[in-house]
Amino acid sequence: MTSTKNSTYDAVVIGGGAAGLLAAGEAARRGFNVLLLEKNERLGIKLRITGKGRCNLTNDCSALEVMANIPNGGRFLYGALNEFSPKDAMAFFERLGVPLKTERGGRVFPLSDRAADVAEALIKNARVNGVTIQKDTAKSIETTDGSVTGVTTSGGVIPCRAAVLCTGGVSYPRTGSTGDGYKMASVVGHTIIPPKPSLVPLCAEPDTCALMQGLALKKVNLTVYDGGKKPVFSDFGEMLFTHFGVSGPLVLSASAHMRAFDRKKYTLSIDLKPALDEKKLDARLLRDFEKYLNRDFQNALGDLAHKTMIPVLVARSGIRPDTKVHSITRDERKKLLNLFKNFCLDVDGPRPIDEAIITSGGVATGEVNPKTMESKLVKGLYFAGELLDLDAYTGGFNLQIAWATANAAAKHILTE
């Protein structure tokens, strides 16, 4: 990285992740003298690992659909998303030389399936537009009479007319997301909504789940209930049993809908055979029972369930493992059928925030201009990305938030 000392900049962008790279590059393209500060040796570390290294960079949908996938504060992004919609994001990355493809659910990925290509394209865009990149740690925002005058780093004060905070949340701390931005924003008067984990594995009946640790369920339907009969989430896909509970794509998506662990008790219901309704599943059970008529019950479920899950199903059914299949009653069979269609787990809570993909909470959006991303409290201070109290469901929506807010900050920086 380039080093600089005692220079005066139009803008200092703090954080070289998704939002910071786009904001720095686009502000510089507009003619501003921009410094990008990054405390890591490498830029875009978290971006490089997102989407299991593939980078689901947006969703091919309308701005309104993006807002609908942001459960808290989506309306705040109305202006930013209309200025930089998913279509705009896709066109932007295509212009930067990143061919794209769209997969199930509108998820957009680089054609190469390489998240690194997205990061490198943003870095190249920043360099081509003249951004100065410096490895340094920002400590505080300096202000005079309510306006930004500089950024203090571990190496001293860097004078500037604007600062853009793009430091992320507190998920994946090994990538540098350690909450620095919350502290800097708080010191200059901003309210910080306490960060919570989102898109995170769940702790659920560990004694039961540990018996099935490592078992991946595919093509199952997961429904989440919040103590009542009304589901708060339901989707089809894959999940994984762990020593603490459950994880995998379905569970991560579900966790974003579970936002009141302090007030509500959540239950997971897994339909292990969603392709079969109860009538067809009962017919299948009858065929298998006929096939294994003289076997012990514990040895008669291998055609319907994974061997790792069979002992748990047997225990929950209430049928003795050594019961001969031909002696199982109709009521017992119905209870087993219900287990396949409604395998329930009580959720104890989310895993720690450092295991979350994203952070819920952050700088209160009521204190930020939704059109420009400028602070309403400090002139010349802007915010972008996960640092803001905005988070979405899975499907490329969280990175779309990063692109839209970073673009808004870059487009409107020092315009008023």
XYZ file of C-alpha atoms in Angstrom:
416
model
C 0.000 0.000 0.000
C 1.041 3.576 -0.619
C 2.053 5.657 2.399
C 1.392 9.349 2.894
C 2.208 11.875 5.618
C 1.127 15.415 6.362
C -1.080 15.647 3.257
C -4.435 17.399 3.110
C -7.262 15.478 1.449
C -10.746 16.307 0.325
C -11.939 13.035 1.829
C -10.568 10.217 3.946
C -12.394 6.900 3.558
C -11.927 4.679 6.608
C -12.138 0.958 5.820
C -11.049 -0.869 2.695
C -13.913 -3.326 2.435
C -16.820 -3.470 -0.008
C -18.342 -0.083 0.851
C -15.040 1.685 1.407
C -13.508 0.581 -1.884
C -16.526 1.640 -3.910
C -16.907 4.953 -2.063
C -13.223 5.835 -2.428
C -13.056 4.942 -6.110
C -16.222 6.796 -7.048
C -15.409 9.913 -5.002
C -11.997 10.062 -6.655
C -13.576 9.583 -10.081
C -15.542 12.767 -9.404
C -12.282 14.652 -9.025
C -11.729 14.644 -5.278
C -8.372 13.968 -3.650
C -9.155 10.803 -1.677
C -7.207 8.795 0.879
C -8.328 5.256 1.732
C -7.229 3.982 5.141
C -7.125 0.220 5.809
C -5.604 -1.351 8.907
C -5.142 -4.799 7.344
C -2.285 -5.742 5.073
C -4.782 -6.598 2.357
C -7.840 -4.797 1.036
C -11.278 -6.410 0.851
C -10.539 -9.351 3.159
C -14.164 -10.004 4.148
C -15.358 -9.421 0.583
C -12.971 -12.118 -0.645
C -14.565 -14.785 1.548
C -18.209 -13.781 1.196
C -20.568 -16.327 -0.334
C -18.096 -19.127 0.429
C -15.592 -17.347 -1.771
C -18.051 -16.864 -4.637
C -19.508 -13.439 -3.671
C -23.262 -13.101 -4.085
C -22.830 -9.423 -4.940
C -26.460 -8.401 -5.466
C -29.899 -9.701 -6.376
C -31.442 -9.221 -9.815
C -34.607 -7.549 -8.574
C -36.165 -4.113 -8.164
C -35.222 -1.536 -5.539
C -38.582 -2.141 -3.838
C -37.844 -5.865 -3.584
C -34.502 -5.087 -1.949
C -36.294 -2.898 0.586
C -38.757 -5.715 1.270
C -35.794 -7.923 2.190
C -34.493 -5.460 4.769
C -36.602 -6.145 7.876
C -35.565 -3.062 9.803
C -35.208 0.339 8.151
C -35.624 -0.600 4.518
C -37.463 2.654 3.763
C -34.334 4.585 4.730
C -32.691 3.229 1.570
C -35.416 4.343 -0.852
C -33.361 7.172 -2.333
C -30.009 5.383 -2.296
C -31.448 2.282 -3.976
C -33.182 4.294 -6.649
C -29.857 6.010 -7.411
C -27.936 2.726 -7.369
C -30.288 -0.216 -7.863
C -29.304 -3.847 -8.352
C -29.379 -3.221 -12.119
C -26.977 -0.314 -11.607
C -24.716 -2.483 -9.442
C -24.650 -5.189 -12.090
C -23.832 -2.668 -14.824
C -21.136 -1.130 -12.605
C -19.296 -4.412 -12.111
C -19.674 -5.373 -15.754
C -18.006 -2.050 -16.632
C -15.193 -2.898 -14.229
C -14.580 -6.104 -16.171
C -16.415 -8.583 -13.943
C -18.829 -10.697 -16.063
C -21.840 -11.801 -14.028
C -24.391 -14.603 -13.888
C -27.754 -14.931 -12.150
C -28.713 -18.072 -10.230
C -31.724 -19.361 -8.304
C -33.616 -16.716 -6.387
C -32.099 -13.878 -8.414
C -28.700 -14.269 -6.744
C -25.972 -12.605 -8.814
C -22.387 -13.934 -8.832
C -19.244 -13.248 -10.838
C -19.138 -15.627 -13.788
C -15.791 -16.879 -12.517
C -17.267 -17.829 -9.112
C -14.341 -15.919 -7.598
C -15.063 -13.310 -4.939
C -11.468 -12.150 -5.351
C -12.355 -10.880 -8.835
C -14.886 -8.478 -7.307
C -12.386 -7.223 -4.728
C -9.600 -6.778 -7.287
C -11.901 -4.914 -9.675
C -12.808 -2.432 -6.933
C -9.161 -1.984 -5.970
C -8.198 -1.375 -9.601
C -11.046 1.144 -9.938
C -9.774 3.013 -6.878
C -6.181 3.084 -8.117
C -7.113 4.095 -11.678
C -9.123 7.017 -10.303
C -6.199 8.198 -8.213
C -7.073 7.053 -4.702
C -4.136 7.083 -2.309
C -4.154 3.890 -0.243
C -2.488 3.818 3.151
C -2.129 1.035 5.702
C -3.004 2.714 8.986
C -5.517 2.490 11.810
C -7.999 5.319 12.239
C -8.496 6.327 15.861
C -10.958 9.221 15.802
C -12.732 11.832 13.700
C -11.515 15.386 14.369
C -14.106 18.166 14.251
C -14.229 21.940 14.674
C -17.513 23.815 15.095
C -19.476 20.703 14.101
C -17.544 19.989 10.893
C -14.936 17.359 10.024
C -11.383 18.706 9.956
C -9.308 15.560 10.040
C -8.839 11.922 10.960
C -6.453 10.859 13.709
C -4.584 7.650 12.967
C -1.873 5.708 14.757
C 0.564 7.864 12.752
C -0.911 11.279 13.515
C -3.646 13.604 12.266
C -4.543 13.653 8.580
C -6.324 16.921 7.658
C -9.411 16.520 5.461
C -12.730 18.160 4.664
C -14.787 14.946 4.798
C -14.564 11.478 6.289
C -16.465 8.384 5.209
C -16.795 5.664 7.853
C -16.959 2.214 6.212
C -15.557 0.044 8.977
C -18.226 -2.658 8.987
C -19.803 -4.278 12.027
C -18.339 -6.787 14.481
C -18.925 -10.052 12.638
C -15.862 -11.888 11.327
C -13.463 -9.936 13.593
C -10.465 -11.731 12.048
C -11.167 -9.717 8.883
C -10.794 -6.462 10.794
C -14.457 -5.840 11.693
C -13.899 -5.076 15.356
C -16.354 -2.262 16.015
C -13.893 0.624 15.595
C -16.414 2.637 13.599
C -19.032 2.406 16.353
C -16.605 4.023 18.797
C -15.613 6.807 16.406
C -19.238 7.583 15.555
C -20.273 7.492 19.207
C -17.556 9.928 20.282
C -18.879 12.583 17.860
C -22.425 12.140 19.174
C -24.056 9.362 17.182
C -26.381 6.797 18.732
C -25.277 3.187 18.274
C -28.007 0.535 18.195
C -26.442 -2.378 20.115
C -25.029 -4.850 17.582
C -26.507 -8.333 17.407
C -25.617 -11.323 15.222
C -27.587 -11.924 12.021
C -27.218 -14.676 9.443
C -25.779 -16.834 12.197
C -25.889 -20.511 13.289
C -28.321 -21.392 16.073
C -27.930 -23.135 19.405
C -30.697 -25.725 19.636
C -31.053 -28.817 21.839
C -27.314 -29.606 21.797
C -27.754 -33.028 23.419
C -29.947 -34.093 20.502
C -28.101 -32.301 17.714
C -24.684 -33.542 18.862
C -25.879 -37.100 18.181
C -26.286 -36.080 14.520
C -23.220 -33.821 14.303
C -21.990 -33.497 10.726
C -25.241 -34.694 9.152
C -26.262 -32.459 6.244
C -29.931 -32.486 5.323
C -30.703 -31.663 1.691
C -34.025 -30.796 0.098
C -35.808 -30.245 3.401
C -38.265 -27.527 4.394
C -37.502 -25.452 7.496
C -40.189 -23.413 9.255
C -39.616 -21.136 12.256
C -42.336 -20.391 14.815
C -42.043 -17.685 17.476
C -44.106 -19.379 20.134
C -47.391 -19.119 18.278
C -48.872 -20.921 15.305
C -47.874 -18.253 12.791
C -44.542 -18.974 11.065
C -41.970 -16.173 10.839
C -39.895 -17.992 8.200
C -40.260 -20.962 5.880
C -38.010 -22.097 3.043
C -36.627 -25.112 1.208
C -32.952 -26.064 1.017
C -30.041 -27.431 3.026
C -29.033 -27.391 6.685
C -26.477 -29.021 8.957
C -26.466 -30.509 12.463
C -23.572 -29.462 14.708
C -22.395 -30.112 18.248
C -24.223 -26.956 19.430
C -27.339 -27.045 17.249
C -27.840 -26.274 13.573
C -26.194 -24.331 10.772
C -26.163 -24.251 6.974
C -27.840 -22.007 4.367
C -31.434 -22.525 5.556
C -30.553 -21.834 9.175
C -28.540 -18.710 8.387
C -31.455 -17.343 6.369
C -33.894 -18.223 9.149
C -31.800 -16.484 11.804
C -32.282 -13.099 10.133
C -36.020 -13.418 10.875
C -35.448 -14.255 14.550
C -34.921 -10.800 16.039
C -36.422 -11.020 19.516
C -34.570 -13.724 21.429
C -34.883 -11.554 24.524
C -38.691 -11.684 24.303
C -39.636 -14.754 22.280
C -38.985 -18.475 22.238
C -38.382 -19.836 18.755
C -38.981 -23.369 17.506
C -37.691 -24.960 14.311
C -39.890 -27.406 12.430
C -38.139 -29.523 9.795
C -40.130 -31.324 7.119
C -37.733 -34.152 6.263
C -39.885 -35.315 3.340
C -41.414 -32.187 1.749
C -41.959 -33.967 -1.574
C -44.462 -36.335 0.090
C -47.716 -35.232 1.678
C -48.891 -37.138 4.742
C -51.003 -39.581 2.724
C -48.140 -40.474 0.384
C -45.636 -40.673 3.227
C -47.933 -42.995 5.162
C -48.194 -45.230 2.101
C -44.401 -45.230 1.871
C -44.100 -46.179 5.542
C -46.540 -49.035 5.037
C -44.493 -50.336 2.098
C -41.278 -50.190 4.121
C -42.935 -51.851 7.102
C -44.167 -54.619 4.835
C -40.647 -54.980 3.402
C -39.069 -55.225 6.869
C -41.982 -56.975 8.545
C -39.924 -59.197 10.854
C -37.080 -56.796 11.622
C -36.583 -54.756 14.764
C -37.963 -51.222 14.383
C -34.489 -49.656 14.720
C -33.369 -51.594 11.633
C -36.356 -50.727 9.438
C -35.846 -47.025 8.709
C -32.723 -47.136 6.526
C -34.655 -46.440 3.311
C -36.198 -43.261 4.713
C -33.607 -41.733 7.039
C -29.840 -41.357 7.341
C -28.247 -43.834 9.741
C -27.052 -40.956 11.945
C -30.593 -39.705 12.436
C -32.314 -43.077 12.938
C -31.514 -43.414 16.686
C -32.961 -39.938 17.305
C -36.118 -40.717 15.330
C -36.523 -44.002 17.183
C -36.086 -42.310 20.573
C -38.572 -39.557 19.737
C -41.134 -41.972 18.359
C -41.569 -43.642 21.742
C -41.410 -47.054 20.058
C -38.963 -49.497 21.630
C -35.984 -50.022 19.299
C -36.351 -53.822 19.436
C -40.089 -53.785 18.653
C -40.839 -56.025 15.690
C -42.143 -53.988 12.789
C -45.214 -56.197 12.361
C -46.363 -55.287 15.887
C -46.192 -51.485 15.450
C -49.653 -49.987 15.868
C -51.390 -47.530 13.587
C -51.111 -44.780 16.210
C -47.381 -45.422 16.594
C -46.941 -45.245 12.834
C -48.832 -41.927 12.762
C -46.506 -40.523 15.424
C -43.486 -41.594 13.371
C -45.020 -40.012 10.274
C -45.405 -36.747 12.176
C -41.726 -36.857 13.129
C -40.759 -36.980 9.457
C -43.075 -34.089 8.608
C -42.520 -32.035 11.765
C -39.149 -32.721 13.387
C -38.968 -29.964 16.003
C -36.069 -28.320 17.785
C -36.309 -25.626 20.457
C -33.859 -22.784 19.834
C -31.823 -21.532 22.777
C -30.401 -18.543 20.909
C -27.897 -17.501 18.242
C -24.223 -18.353 18.248
C -21.801 -15.543 19.251
C -21.665 -12.469 17.050
C -18.149 -13.249 15.850
C -19.612 -16.310 14.094
C -22.267 -14.243 12.298
C -22.009 -13.346 8.623
C -23.344 -9.845 9.249
C -24.177 -7.538 12.143
C -27.618 -6.217 12.985
C -27.494 -2.831 14.688
C -25.054 0.044 14.300
C -25.271 3.791 13.648
C -28.903 4.895 14.041
C -30.240 5.785 10.591
C -32.430 8.552 12.022
C -29.239 10.558 12.501
C -28.139 10.133 8.878
C -29.403 11.901 5.735
C -30.915 9.066 3.649
C -30.100 10.759 0.346
C -26.466 11.654 0.987
C -25.445 9.322 3.870
C -24.089 12.438 5.621
C -24.378 12.750 9.365
C -27.112 15.087 10.559
C -24.903 15.886 13.551
C -21.463 16.448 12.007
C -20.974 18.197 8.669
C -18.650 16.283 6.356
C -19.061 12.915 8.102
C -20.577 10.139 5.977
C -21.456 6.496 6.604
C -21.722 3.459 4.332
C -22.145 -0.282 4.593
C -22.639 -2.578 7.565
C -21.718 0.138 10.070
C -25.243 1.515 9.636
C -28.201 -0.039 11.440
C -29.283 -1.867 8.284
C -29.148 -5.572 7.548
C -31.006 -7.829 5.164
C -31.881 -11.416 4.481
C -29.577 -13.591 2.383
C -29.548 -13.387 -1.393
C -27.123 -10.556 -2.176
C -29.137 -7.886 -0.386
C -26.518 -6.997 2.217
C -23.865 -6.246 -0.368
C -26.450 -4.248 -2.309
C -26.852 -2.120 0.843
C -23.082 -1.597 0.857
C -22.980 -0.569 -2.831
C -25.997 1.761 -2.606
C -24.901 3.565 0.566
C -21.295 3.871 -0.643
C -22.463 5.276 -3.966
C -24.712 7.800 -2.195
C -21.841 8.994 -0.009
C -19.451 9.244 -2.974
C -21.967 11.036 -5.171
C -22.951 13.610 -2.588
C -19.697 14.135 -0.745
C -18.870 17.805 -0.205
C -21.760 18.950 -2.378
C -23.417 21.156 0.236
